Amino acid sequence: MRTINRIILHCTATPRGRHVTVSDIDRWHKARGSSGIGYHYVIYLDGSIHEGRPLERIGAHCQGYNGYCFFECV
């Protein structure tokens, strides 16, 4: 497994209170040409944590840091 030494948090920038799922984000990222969701985890509004991209795969959302970070989307 690659060395992970940073955590980067992202915000979906959706309207306040809008429920967004891993599937929603996966669909959005694919529509923009990505192979799938770029985030490793997504935290839902209820606080539950859901896996997006497997940790073994390098994330896709923070140029220059993707190789040694994992991403959470809140």
Short mmCIF file of C-alpha atoms in Angstrom, two decimals:
data_model
loop_
_atom_site.label_atom_id
_atom_site.label_comp_id
_atom_site.label_asym_id
_atom_site.label_seq_id
_atom_site.Cartn_x
_atom_site.Cartn_y
_atom_site.Cartn_z
CA MET A 1 0.00 0.00 0.00
CA ARG A 2 1.23 3.49 -0.76
CA THR A 3 2.20 5.85 2.05
CA ILE A 4 -0.62 8.23 2.97
CA ASN A 5 0.44 11.21 5.05
CA ARG A 6 -2.27 13.80 4.45
CA ILE A 7 -6.03 14.03 4.56
CA ILE A 8 -7.79 16.54 2.33
CA LEU A 9 -11.42 17.49 3.00
CA HIS A 10 -13.66 18.71 0.21
CA CYS A 11 -17.16 20.13 0.23
CA THR A 12 -19.70 19.16 -2.42
CA ALA A 13 -20.79 22.80 -2.74
CA THR A 14 -24.42 21.76 -2.97
CA PRO A 15 -27.30 23.68 -1.38
CA ARG A 16 -27.40 23.43 2.42
CA GLY A 17 -29.21 20.32 3.59
CA ARG A 18 -29.16 18.57 0.21
CA HIS A 19 -28.48 14.85 0.66
CA VAL A 20 -25.72 13.67 -1.70
CA THR A 21 -24.66 10.04 -2.08
CA VAL A 22 -21.50 8.29 -3.27
CA SER A 23 -23.46 7.32 -6.39
CA ASP A 24 -24.37 10.96 -7.05
CA ILE A 25 -20.74 12.11 -6.84
CA ASP A 26 -19.57 9.12 -8.91
CA ARG A 27 -22.05 10.09 -11.64
CA TRP A 28 -20.95 13.78 -11.52
CA HIS A 29 -17.26 12.87 -11.80
CA LYS A 30 -17.87 10.43 -14.66
CA ALA A 31 -19.86 13.12 -16.50
CA ARG A 32 -16.72 15.31 -16.30
CA GLY A 33 -14.55 12.57 -17.82
CA SER A 34 -13.14 10.88 -14.70
CA SER A 35 -13.08 7.11 -14.33
CA GLY A 36 -15.32 7.48 -11.28
CA ILE A 37 -15.58 9.17 -7.91
CA GLY A 38 -12.33 10.90 -6.98
CA TYR A 39 -12.93 10.85 -3.22
CA HIS A 40 -12.02 7.94 -0.98
CA TYR A 41 -14.78 8.60 1.57
CA VAL A 42 -17.98 10.61 1.70
CA ILE A 43 -19.56 11.81 4.95
CA TYR A 44 -23.33 12.01 4.66
CA LEU A 45 -25.47 14.62 6.41
CA ASP A 46 -26.32 12.14 9.17
CA GLY A 47 -22.59 11.71 9.93
CA SER A 48 -22.27 8.23 8.45
CA ILE A 49 -19.11 7.53 6.46
CA HIS A 50 -19.25 5.74 3.09
CA GLU A 51 -16.42 4.44 0.91
CA GLY A 52 -16.01 5.97 -2.51
CA ARG A 53 -12.76 5.22 -4.35
CA PRO A 54 -10.77 2.36 -2.79
CA LEU A 55 -7.70 3.55 -0.85
CA GLU A 56 -5.50 1.45 -3.12
CA ARG A 57 -6.40 3.77 -6.00
CA ILE A 58 -4.87 7.22 -6.04
CA GLY A 59 -7.46 9.94 -5.51
CA ALA A 60 -8.41 12.41 -8.19
CA HIS A 61 -9.15 15.86 -6.90
CA CYS A 62 -6.13 17.72 -5.63
CA GLN A 63 -3.45 18.19 -8.27
CA GLY A 64 0.04 17.70 -6.89
CA TYR A 65 -1.16 15.83 -3.79
CA ASN A 66 -3.14 12.88 -5.15
CA GLY A 67 -0.33 10.34 -4.74
CA TYR A 68 0.04 10.56 -0.97
CA CYS A 69 -3.30 11.76 0.34
CA PHE A 70 -6.76 10.43 0.78
CA PHE A 71 -9.86 12.50 0.29
CA GLU A 72 -13.01 12.94 2.25
CA CYS A 73 -15.98 14.78 0.91
CA VAL A 74 -18.36 16.37 3.39
#
